[in-house]
Tab-separated table of C-alpha atoms and ligand atoms in Angstrom:
chain	number	residue	atom	x	y	z
A	3	MET	CA	51.158	0.564	172.703
A	4	GLU	CA	53.501	2.387	170.330
A	5	THR	CA	56.770	3.645	171.855
A	6	VAL	CA	58.681	6.629	170.480
A	7	ASP	CA	61.526	8.848	171.615
A	8	CYS	CA	59.412	11.990	171.680
A	9	ALA	CA	55.649	12.595	171.569
A	10	ILE	CA	54.612	16.171	170.823
A	11	ALA	CA	51.149	17.599	171.443
A	12	GLY	CA	50.322	20.300	168.892
A	13	CYS	CA	51.638	21.030	165.417
A	14	GLY	CA	51.918	24.811	165.479
A	15	PRO	CA	55.275	26.502	164.862
A	16	ALA	CA	56.825	25.059	168.054
A	17	GLY	CA	55.666	21.452	167.625
A	18	ALA	CA	56.335	21.303	163.885
A	19	MET	CA	59.856	22.701	164.234
A	20	LEU	CA	60.774	20.460	167.164
A	21	GLY	CA	59.367	17.448	165.285
A	22	LEU	CA	61.528	18.247	162.266
A	23	LEU	CA	64.697	18.819	164.281
A	24	LEU	CA	64.390	15.638	166.344
A	25	ALA	CA	63.491	13.455	163.330
A	26	ARG	CA	66.433	15.004	161.477
A	27	ALA	CA	68.641	13.906	164.376
A	28	GLY	CA	67.485	10.305	163.855
A	29	LEU	CA	64.868	10.082	166.606
A	30	ARG	CA	61.371	8.623	166.424
A	31	VAL	CA	58.965	11.522	166.870
A	32	ASN	CA	55.182	11.529	166.778
A	33	VAL	CA	53.352	14.843	166.545
A	34	TYR	CA	49.633	14.952	167.411
A	35	GLU	CA	47.504	17.758	165.971
A	36	LYS	CA	43.819	18.011	166.777
A	37	HIS	CA	42.851	19.740	163.526
A	38	ALA	CA	42.628	18.045	160.144
A	39	ASP	CA	44.873	20.647	158.477
A	40	PHE	CA	46.733	23.897	159.146
A	41	LEU	CA	44.116	26.148	157.539
A	42	ARG	CA	43.117	28.679	160.174
A	43	ASP	CA	42.485	32.345	159.511
A	44	PHE	CA	44.067	35.155	161.533
A	45	ARG	CA	46.980	33.288	163.016
A	46	GLY	CA	50.415	34.759	163.387
A	47	ASP	CA	51.849	35.035	159.899
A	48	THR	CA	55.146	36.786	160.602
A	49	VAL	CA	58.379	34.920	159.964
A	50	HIS	CA	61.168	36.953	161.499
A	51	PRO	CA	64.806	37.197	160.376
A	52	SER	CA	66.007	34.785	163.085
A	53	THR	CA	63.466	32.167	161.931
A	54	LEU	CA	64.499	32.760	158.297
A	55	GLN	CA	68.068	32.118	159.427
A	56	VAL	CA	66.997	28.829	161.068
A	57	LEU	CA	65.267	27.775	157.833
A	58	ASP	CA	68.463	28.601	155.987
A	59	GLU	CA	70.523	26.479	158.376
A	60	LEU	CA	68.087	23.624	157.704
A	61	GLY	CA	68.544	23.966	153.932
A	62	LEU	CA	64.948	25.192	153.507
A	63	ALA	CA	65.654	28.752	152.322
A	64	ALA	CA	65.058	27.934	148.639
A	65	ASP	CA	61.739	26.212	149.417
A	66	PHE	CA	60.676	29.146	151.598
A	67	ALA	CA	61.503	31.572	148.780
A	68	GLN	CA	58.860	29.787	146.650
A	69	LEU	CA	56.097	30.619	149.143
A	70	PRO	CA	53.828	33.617	148.496
A	71	PHE	CA	55.460	35.858	151.081
A	72	ARG	CA	55.430	39.658	151.450
A	73	ARG	CA	58.503	41.414	152.666
A	74	VAL	CA	58.364	43.963	155.509
A	75	ASP	CA	61.393	46.269	155.596
A	76	SER	CA	60.267	48.687	158.260
A	77	VAL	CA	57.560	49.290	160.836
A	78	GLY	CA	56.154	52.740	161.504
A	79	MET	CA	53.474	54.691	163.297
A	80	GLN	CA	51.337	57.600	162.088
A	81	SER	CA	48.783	60.015	163.460
A	82	HIS	CA	47.575	63.504	162.554
A	83	LEU	CA	50.401	64.765	164.783
A	84	GLY	CA	53.254	63.086	162.950
A	85	GLU	CA	54.884	60.042	161.452
A	86	TRP	CA	57.564	57.876	163.052
A	87	GLN	CA	59.545	54.966	161.709
A	88	PHE	CA	60.555	52.596	164.506
A	89	ALA	CA	62.206	49.510	163.174
A	90	ASP	CA	64.391	49.524	160.095
A	91	PHE	CA	65.121	45.894	159.288
A	92	SER	CA	67.484	46.824	156.443
A	93	ARG	CA	70.015	47.645	159.174
A	94	LEU	CA	70.119	44.051	160.406
A	95	PRO	CA	73.181	41.916	159.815
A	96	GLY	CA	72.841	38.635	157.934
A	97	ARG	CA	71.089	37.436	154.811
A	98	TYR	CA	67.543	38.178	155.955
A	99	PRO	CA	67.138	41.873	156.795
A	100	TYR	CA	63.322	41.754	156.649
A	101	ILE	CA	60.242	40.103	158.111
A	102	ALA	CA	58.431	37.728	155.760
A	103	LEU	CA	54.642	37.682	155.951
A	104	VAL	CA	53.455	34.284	154.881
A	105	PRO	CA	50.263	32.379	155.665
A	106	GLN	CA	51.042	30.259	158.715
A	107	TRP	CA	49.674	27.141	157.007
A	108	ASP	CA	52.265	27.509	154.228
A	109	PHE	CA	55.032	27.809	156.804
A	110	LEU	CA	53.782	24.753	158.719
A	111	LYS	CA	53.398	22.740	155.520
A	112	LEU	CA	56.975	23.578	154.570
A	113	VAL	CA	58.328	22.458	157.936
A	114	THR	CA	56.257	19.247	158.166
A	115	ASN	CA	57.022	18.292	154.548
A	116	ALA	CA	60.715	18.620	155.377
A	117	ALA	CA	60.180	16.460	158.491
A	118	ARG	CA	58.365	13.742	156.515
A	119	LYS	CA	61.599	13.039	154.642
A	120	TYR	CA	62.928	11.407	157.808
A	121	ALA	CA	61.693	7.908	158.582
A	122	GLY	CA	61.287	8.682	162.285
A	123	PHE	CA	58.692	11.451	161.809
A	124	GLN	CA	54.973	10.854	162.020
A	125	LEU	CA	52.298	13.528	162.029
A	126	HIS	CA	48.894	12.399	163.273
A	127	LEU	CA	46.166	14.811	162.216
A	128	GLN	CA	42.741	14.860	163.877
A	129	ALA	CA	44.439	13.380	166.916
A	130	GLU	CA	43.502	15.317	170.036
A	131	VAL	CA	45.710	14.886	173.073
A	132	LYS	CA	43.540	14.451	176.142
A	133	GLY	CA	45.967	13.640	178.898
A	134	LEU	CA	49.226	12.172	180.103
A	135	LEU	CA	50.460	8.703	180.922
A	136	ILE	CA	52.082	8.978	184.327
A	137	GLU	CA	54.038	6.332	186.216
A	138	ASP	CA	55.759	7.004	189.546
A	139	GLN	CA	55.296	10.791	189.120
A	140	ARG	CA	57.048	10.646	185.738
A	141	VAL	CA	55.288	11.486	182.476
A	142	VAL	CA	55.833	8.468	180.210
A	143	GLY	CA	53.611	9.395	177.274
A	144	LEU	CA	50.425	10.973	175.971
A	145	LYS	CA	46.803	9.890	175.735
A	146	PHE	CA	45.015	10.975	172.590
A	147	VAL	CA	41.767	10.392	170.729
A	148	LYS	CA	41.839	9.559	167.043
A	149	ASP	CA	38.931	8.232	164.990
A	150	GLY	CA	36.802	8.270	168.125
A	151	THR	CA	39.115	5.871	169.959
A	152	GLU	CA	41.290	6.729	172.941
A	153	ARG	CA	44.862	5.528	172.539
A	154	GLY	CA	48.217	6.065	174.149
A	155	VAL	CA	51.804	6.502	173.065
A	156	ARG	CA	54.810	5.930	175.305
A	157	ALA	CA	57.711	8.324	174.968
A	158	SER	CA	61.016	9.105	176.680
A	159	LEU	CA	59.968	12.752	176.364
A	160	SER	CA	56.512	14.282	175.981
A	161	VAL	CA	56.239	17.886	174.842
A	162	ALA	CA	53.409	20.364	175.319
A	163	ALA	CA	53.400	22.504	172.168
A	164	ASP	CA	49.618	22.787	172.210
A	165	GLY	CA	49.412	26.543	172.520
A	166	ARG	CA	48.293	29.042	175.084
A	167	SER	CA	45.356	26.993	176.416
A	168	SER	CA	47.531	23.891	176.673
A	169	ILE	CA	45.691	20.875	178.020
A	170	VAL	CA	48.966	18.979	178.408
A	171	ARG	CA	50.428	21.682	180.618
A	172	GLN	CA	47.279	21.668	182.713
A	173	GLN	CA	47.235	17.878	183.021
A	174	GLY	CA	50.885	18.036	184.024
A	175	GLY	CA	49.960	20.336	186.916
A	176	LEU	CA	51.978	23.270	185.543
A	177	VAL	CA	50.220	26.585	186.143
A	178	PRO	CA	51.174	29.796	184.323
A	179	LEU	CA	51.656	33.112	186.040
A	180	ASP	CA	49.179	35.592	184.538
A	181	LEU	CA	50.986	38.859	183.789
A	182	GLY	CA	47.803	40.632	182.686
A	183	ALA	CA	47.118	42.398	179.412
A	184	PRO	CA	45.025	45.571	179.168
A	185	ILE	CA	44.041	45.024	175.531
A	186	ASP	CA	42.237	42.720	173.168
A	187	VAL	CA	42.544	42.866	169.390
A	188	LEU	CA	39.945	42.674	166.636
A	189	TRP	CA	41.146	41.273	163.322
A	190	PHE	CA	39.505	41.806	159.966
A	191	ARG	CA	40.512	42.406	156.389
A	192	LEU	CA	39.799	44.954	153.669
A	193	PRO	CA	40.876	45.016	150.013
A	194	ARG	CA	44.173	46.670	149.177
A	195	ILE	CA	44.438	48.531	145.876
A	196	ASP	CA	47.204	50.118	143.787
A	197	GLY	CA	48.287	53.427	145.228
A	198	ASP	CA	47.722	52.378	148.859
A	199	PRO	CA	50.697	52.768	151.175
A	200	ASN	CA	52.764	49.644	151.651
A	201	ASN	CA	54.480	47.954	154.565
A	202	VAL	CA	53.268	47.745	158.166
A	203	ALA	CA	52.086	50.850	159.984
A	204	ALA	CA	50.168	51.598	163.127
A	205	ARG	CA	47.647	54.445	162.947
A	206	LEU	CA	47.021	56.223	166.217
A	207	GLY	CA	43.970	58.301	167.036
A	208	GLU	CA	42.382	59.630	170.202
A	209	GLY	CA	41.277	56.488	172.011
A	210	ALA	CA	41.896	54.151	169.081
A	211	MET	CA	44.606	52.375	167.148
A	212	LEU	CA	44.790	50.332	163.964
A	213	VAL	CA	47.688	48.252	162.716
A	214	LEU	CA	47.631	47.800	158.966
A	215	ILE	CA	49.516	44.843	157.534
A	216	ASP	CA	50.080	44.811	153.808
A	217	ARG	CA	49.190	41.312	152.507
A	218	GLY	CA	49.354	42.122	148.800
A	219	ASP	CA	45.756	42.178	147.606
A	220	TYR	CA	44.285	42.829	151.052
A	221	TRP	CA	44.991	44.617	154.309
A	222	GLN	CA	45.091	42.485	157.417
A	223	ILE	CA	43.919	44.902	160.071
A	224	ALA	CA	44.252	44.777	163.842
A	225	TYR	CA	42.035	47.150	165.810
A	226	VAL	CA	43.181	47.489	169.403
A	227	ILE	CA	40.451	47.695	172.051
A	228	ALA	CA	40.417	47.768	175.844
A	229	LYS	CA	40.307	44.353	177.539
A	230	ASP	CA	36.858	42.747	177.347
A	231	GLY	CA	35.603	45.658	175.239
A	232	PHE	CA	34.273	43.508	172.417
A	233	GLU	CA	30.943	42.422	173.897
A	234	PRO	CA	29.646	46.010	174.397
A	235	MET	CA	30.910	46.937	170.917
A	236	ARG	CA	29.225	43.927	169.375
A	237	ALA	CA	25.927	44.935	170.923
A	238	GLY	CA	26.122	48.124	168.845
A	239	ASP	CA	26.190	48.894	165.145
A	240	ILE	CA	29.104	47.760	162.948
A	241	ALA	CA	28.943	51.279	161.420
A	242	GLU	CA	30.834	52.618	164.443
A	243	LEU	CA	33.803	50.348	163.692
A	244	GLN	CA	33.606	51.301	160.010
A	245	ARG	CA	33.701	54.999	160.987
A	246	GLN	CA	36.738	54.497	163.209
A	247	VAL	CA	38.597	52.670	160.449
A	248	VAL	CA	38.113	55.556	158.025
A	249	LYS	CA	39.003	58.117	160.682
A	250	LEU	CA	42.294	56.363	161.381
A	251	ALA	CA	43.098	55.404	157.780
A	252	PRO	CA	41.253	57.860	155.489
A	253	PHE	CA	42.588	56.164	152.338
A	254	LEU	CA	40.265	53.230	153.146
A	255	ALA	CA	37.153	55.422	152.691
A	256	GLY	CA	34.633	53.625	150.511
A	257	ARG	CA	36.023	50.225	151.422
A	258	GLU	CA	34.927	50.204	155.071
A	259	GLN	CA	31.446	48.922	154.104
A	260	GLN	CA	33.108	45.627	153.313
A	261	ILE	CA	33.301	44.895	157.004
A	262	ARG	CA	29.684	43.839	156.607
A	263	ASN	CA	28.894	42.417	160.031
A	264	TRP	CA	30.442	41.311	163.304
A	265	ASP	CA	30.940	37.759	162.002
A	266	GLU	CA	33.731	39.136	159.816
A	267	VAL	CA	35.528	40.467	162.869
A	268	HIS	CA	37.658	37.991	164.828
A	269	LEU	CA	38.436	38.605	168.472
A	270	LEU	CA	41.909	37.815	169.830
A	271	ARG	CA	41.748	37.772	173.615
A	272	VAL	CA	45.244	38.917	174.420
A	273	GLN	CA	46.982	36.865	177.082
A	274	LEU	CA	50.394	37.431	178.585
A	275	ASP	CA	51.616	34.697	180.884
A	276	ARG	CA	54.470	32.310	181.514
A	277	LEU	CA	55.150	29.168	183.439
A	278	GLN	CA	57.441	29.270	186.410
A	279	ALA	CA	58.442	25.645	185.815
A	280	TRP	CA	58.438	24.668	182.134
A	281	HIS	CA	58.976	20.994	182.899
A	282	ARG	CA	58.497	18.051	185.197
A	283	PRO	CA	60.103	14.632	184.796
A	284	GLY	CA	59.339	13.376	181.275
A	285	LEU	CA	57.482	16.543	180.164
A	286	LEU	CA	58.585	19.868	178.648
A	287	CYS	CA	56.432	22.859	177.619
A	288	ILE	CA	57.541	25.134	174.774
A	289	GLY	CA	56.092	27.982	172.693
A	290	ASP	CA	52.793	29.509	173.774
A	291	ALA	CA	52.228	26.555	176.127
A	292	ALA	CA	55.159	27.871	178.176
A	293	HIS	CA	54.553	31.583	177.593
A	294	ALA	CA	51.635	33.297	175.838
A	295	MET	CA	52.849	36.511	174.223
A	296	SER	CA	51.108	39.803	173.483
A	297	PRO	CA	50.750	40.567	169.762
A	298	VAL	CA	53.067	43.580	170.287
A	299	GLY	CA	56.012	43.065	167.912
A	300	GLY	CA	54.413	39.941	166.399
A	301	VAL	CA	57.028	37.761	168.066
A	302	GLY	CA	54.988	34.700	169.155
A	303	ILE	CA	55.941	32.454	166.239
A	304	ASN	CA	59.540	33.470	166.448
A	305	LEU	CA	59.797	32.642	170.138
A	306	ALA	CA	58.042	29.317	169.573
A	307	VAL	CA	60.533	28.382	166.850
A	308	GLN	CA	63.497	29.515	168.927
A	309	ASP	CA	62.288	27.386	171.866
A	310	ALA	CA	62.104	24.389	169.534
A	311	VAL	CA	65.631	24.952	168.238
A	312	ALA	CA	67.037	25.354	171.753
A	313	ALA	CA	65.165	22.234	172.928
A	314	ALA	CA	66.476	20.134	170.040
A	315	ASN	CA	70.032	21.429	170.517
A	316	ARG	CA	69.998	20.398	174.144
A	317	LEU	CA	67.841	17.254	174.078
A	318	ALA	CA	68.671	15.386	170.848
A	319	GLY	CA	71.950	13.978	172.257
A	320	PRO	CA	70.534	12.735	175.582
A	321	LEU	CA	67.511	11.251	173.767
A	322	LEU	CA	69.719	9.440	171.254
A	323	GLU	CA	71.837	8.061	174.100
A	324	HIS	CA	68.800	7.208	176.293
A	325	ARG	CA	70.101	9.325	179.155
A	326	LEU	CA	67.602	12.181	179.217
A	327	ASP	CA	66.897	13.471	182.700
A	328	ASP	CA	65.256	16.462	184.343
A	329	ARG	CA	68.472	18.487	184.300
A	330	ASP	CA	68.335	18.555	180.502
A	331	LEU	CA	64.782	19.898	180.607
A	332	ALA	CA	65.785	22.491	183.201
A	333	ALA	CA	68.623	23.565	180.899
A	334	VAL	CA	66.136	24.282	178.105
A	335	GLN	CA	64.085	26.464	180.446
A	336	ARG	CA	67.221	28.283	181.643
A	337	ARG	CA	68.235	28.995	178.065
A	338	ARG	CA	64.841	30.276	176.932
A	339	GLU	CA	63.517	31.958	180.063
A	340	LEU	CA	65.622	35.102	179.776
A	341	PRO	CA	64.560	35.888	176.170
A	342	THR	CA	60.944	35.256	177.206
A	343	ARG	CA	61.126	37.491	180.275
A	344	LEU	CA	62.850	40.350	178.460
A	345	THR	CA	60.452	40.199	175.521
A	346	GLN	CA	57.431	40.133	177.819
A	347	ALA	CA	58.882	43.044	179.824
A	348	ALA	CA	59.196	45.078	176.605
A	349	GLN	CA	55.625	44.152	175.615
A	350	ARG	CA	54.328	45.189	179.037
A	351	ALA	CA	56.138	48.519	178.730
A	352	VAL	CA	54.388	49.112	175.382
A	353	HIS	CA	51.049	48.171	176.974
A	354	ARG	CA	51.628	50.574	179.858
A	355	LYS	CA	53.269	53.514	178.127
A	356	LEU	CA	51.586	53.499	174.734
A	357	LEU	CA	48.424	51.407	174.529
A	358	GLU	CA	46.757	52.108	177.868
A	359	PRO	CA	47.156	55.913	177.632
A	360	MET	CA	46.124	55.831	173.983
A	361	LEU	CA	42.918	53.884	174.787
A	362	ALA	CA	42.238	56.363	177.606
A	363	GLY	CA	42.251	59.195	175.041
A	364	ALA	CA	45.800	60.610	175.383
A	365	PRO	CA	47.121	62.628	172.390
A	366	PRO	CA	48.131	60.238	169.605
A	367	VAL	CA	51.907	60.447	169.897
A	368	PRO	CA	54.246	57.621	170.892
A	369	PRO	CA	55.953	57.938	174.292
A	370	LEU	CA	59.232	59.854	174.476
A	371	ALA	CA	61.448	56.747	174.623
A	372	LEU	CA	59.958	55.432	171.383
A	373	ARG	CA	60.220	58.831	169.693
A	374	MET	CA	63.885	59.062	170.706
A	375	MET	CA	64.563	55.624	169.245
A	376	ALA	CA	62.741	56.567	166.071
A	377	ALA	CA	64.820	59.738	165.740
A	378	SER	CA	68.129	57.988	165.038
A	379	ALA	CA	69.233	55.349	162.551
A	380	TRP	CA	70.929	53.564	165.451
A	381	GLY	CA	67.662	53.502	167.433
A	382	ARG	CA	65.738	52.169	164.438
A	383	GLY	CA	68.383	49.478	163.986
A	384	LEU	CA	68.170	48.528	167.666
A	385	ALA	CA	64.382	48.225	167.470
A	386	ALA	CA	64.747	46.060	164.346
A	387	ARG	CA	67.197	43.844	166.209
A	388	MET	CA	64.883	43.492	169.210
A	389	VAL	CA	61.863	42.652	167.064
A	390	GLY	CA	63.533	40.773	164.206
A	391	LEU	CA	66.259	38.802	165.932
A	392	GLY	CA	65.040	38.913	169.504
A	393	VAL	CA	67.103	38.226	172.569
A	394	ARG	CA	69.499	35.311	172.126
A	395	PRO	CA	68.661	34.045	168.621
A	396	GLU	CA	69.204	30.294	168.370
A	397	HIS	CA	71.149	28.388	165.728
A	398	VAL	CA	70.645	24.773	164.697
A	399	ARG	CA	73.252	22.601	166.420
A	400	SER	CA	71.355	19.315	166.690
A	401	PRO	CA	72.739	16.375	164.685
A	402	GLN	CA	71.503	15.421	161.217
A	403	ILE	CA	71.110	11.983	159.656
A	404	ALA	CA	70.690	11.377	155.925
A	405	GLU	CA	67.129	11.926	154.676
B	574	FAD	C1	44.776	36.147	165.878
B	574	FAD	C2	46.234	35.934	166.183
B	574	FAD	C3	47.190	36.711	165.548
B	574	FAD	C4	48.542	36.527	165.856
B	574	FAD	N1	49.466	37.279	165.187
B	574	FAD	C5	50.773	36.994	165.349
B	574	FAD	C6	51.751	37.581	164.520
B	574	FAD	O1	51.451	38.400	163.647
B	574	FAD	N2	53.040	37.214	164.689
B	574	FAD	C7	53.406	36.297	165.619
B	574	FAD	O2	54.592	35.969	165.725
B	574	FAD	N3	52.505	35.721	166.426
B	574	FAD	C8	51.209	36.023	166.297
B	574	FAD	N4	50.280	35.376	167.045
B	574	FAD	C9	50.739	34.417	168.056
B	574	FAD	C10	51.272	33.181	167.390
B	574	FAD	O3	50.336	32.637	166.478
B	574	FAD	C11	51.657	32.188	168.483
B	574	FAD	O4	52.509	32.816	169.420
B	574	FAD	C12	52.398	31.011	167.891
B	574	FAD	O5	51.622	30.410	166.875
B	574	FAD	C13	52.729	30.033	168.992
B	574	FAD	O6	53.131	28.814	168.438
B	574	FAD	P1	52.891	27.465	169.222
B	574	FAD	O7	53.330	26.390	168.295
B	574	FAD	O8	53.488	27.546	170.550
B	574	FAD	O9	51.317	27.374	169.481
B	574	FAD	P2	50.120	27.405	168.462
B	574	FAD	O10	50.447	28.114	167.214
B	574	FAD	O11	48.930	27.849	169.229
B	574	FAD	O12	49.931	25.882	168.052
B	574	FAD	C14	49.369	24.941	168.904
B	574	FAD	C15	48.838	23.811	168.061
B	574	FAD	O13	48.380	22.792	168.933
B	574	FAD	C16	47.134	22.327	168.494
B	574	FAD	N5	46.461	21.795	169.675
B	574	FAD	C17	45.932	22.480	170.707
B	574	FAD	N6	45.448	21.648	171.632
B	574	FAD	C18	45.691	20.396	171.179
B	574	FAD	C19	45.441	19.111	171.691
B	574	FAD	N7	44.835	18.935	172.874
B	574	FAD	N8	45.792	18.033	170.967
B	574	FAD	C20	46.421	18.204	169.765
B	574	FAD	N9	46.666	19.394	169.228
B	574	FAD	C21	46.329	20.488	169.929
B	574	FAD	C22	46.469	23.540	167.883
B	574	FAD	O14	45.470	23.156	166.961
B	574	FAD	C23	47.653	24.222	167.193
B	574	FAD	O15	47.845	23.769	165.897
B	574	FAD	C24	48.927	35.554	166.792
B	574	FAD	C25	47.964	34.772	167.432
B	574	FAD	C26	46.643	34.945	167.138
B	574	FAD	C27	45.612	34.063	167.812
């Protein structure tokens, strides 16, 4: 059986970034991804300033600049009762005062191509992790199926980066605390034409909300619905959704017919949870596997990347010196738990104060606290900092070997 320093389940933002950082430190890292490629529609596509900074620290800024990204400088909200600008990213310090919208597959390709330059990195596609190798209560590797055959890999550290329905976490006996989410989100797209507004804006109405994300030649649109509201909607006519879209964003009139049927509408069941213990001997959970985030603020990718950076900073040394123990894993949780808790608390406040009342038919105005923030340049800068940089942005401190 192959033996590596680290075996990672899942090659999303968390797994790909951790794989790169550990291989760059000179470790042998295998990443197992169940899909054949990274091409999946309606994934998180927001790369926040703190992630752009990490890419810069890794020498990948020039490569990232070649990707087809759209720049978001501000985030606002509109209704027939007013217009509010919440986050003004131009007020952020540093070289990246904006969010970059880039297809997630391009981002993942960039990170894994950078990782492949290090001899220790191996990405196994179409390799589905099915379970753990456990000896004396310690996780000593992963079991996976590739080409129809079950195999195993032994590792000093196994990592669950397999997303919010993590099988590795479950097999490790780690159970997340469900924090509840009152919403689900429907995603679809409509063409964008010259003369349309640009940037990201939420449109509030009585009992409804759209978030419009400018993707260049199309709008990526999130329609917020009450939890489990999709099945009853789906039983009805798509014309009702089309009508709502035009009501909330009248400039889309004439284009709404292009949401032709329910198959073009993708449901995101919103989940908000986090593990109480992110680790057990030999196993660490990061990214969505440790904490599923609400789409509020679009911070899921950013947190996943920041977890990976913090994990590599703390674990690369002990792995290189073959002295990794549970205290190192606990230190990663300690470092990342506070940012996770505070971000989830802010998301829950938005659920409670804005989204729930709005879905119940309250007048389409943001709550007072948000309006007060929007009223001052300082408030808009603070919101940009919370969304764009997050709590405790991480910097790359793990060692680097020659490529
Ligand atoms: C529709 C939608 C829209 C979103 N929009 C945004 C957004 O705008 N901005 C934002 O920041 N976040 C957004 N998110 C959330 C964001 O995508 C996640 O928070 C982020 O991708 C988490 O990264 P991760 O690496 O932890 O997990 P994931 O991205 O979920 O990656 C997990 C990977 O593991 C693989 N995998 C799963 N099980 C196994 C297994 N058993 N064996 C091998 N591989 C496995 C999966 O195929 C996947 O590639 C959105 C999510 C969804 C679903």
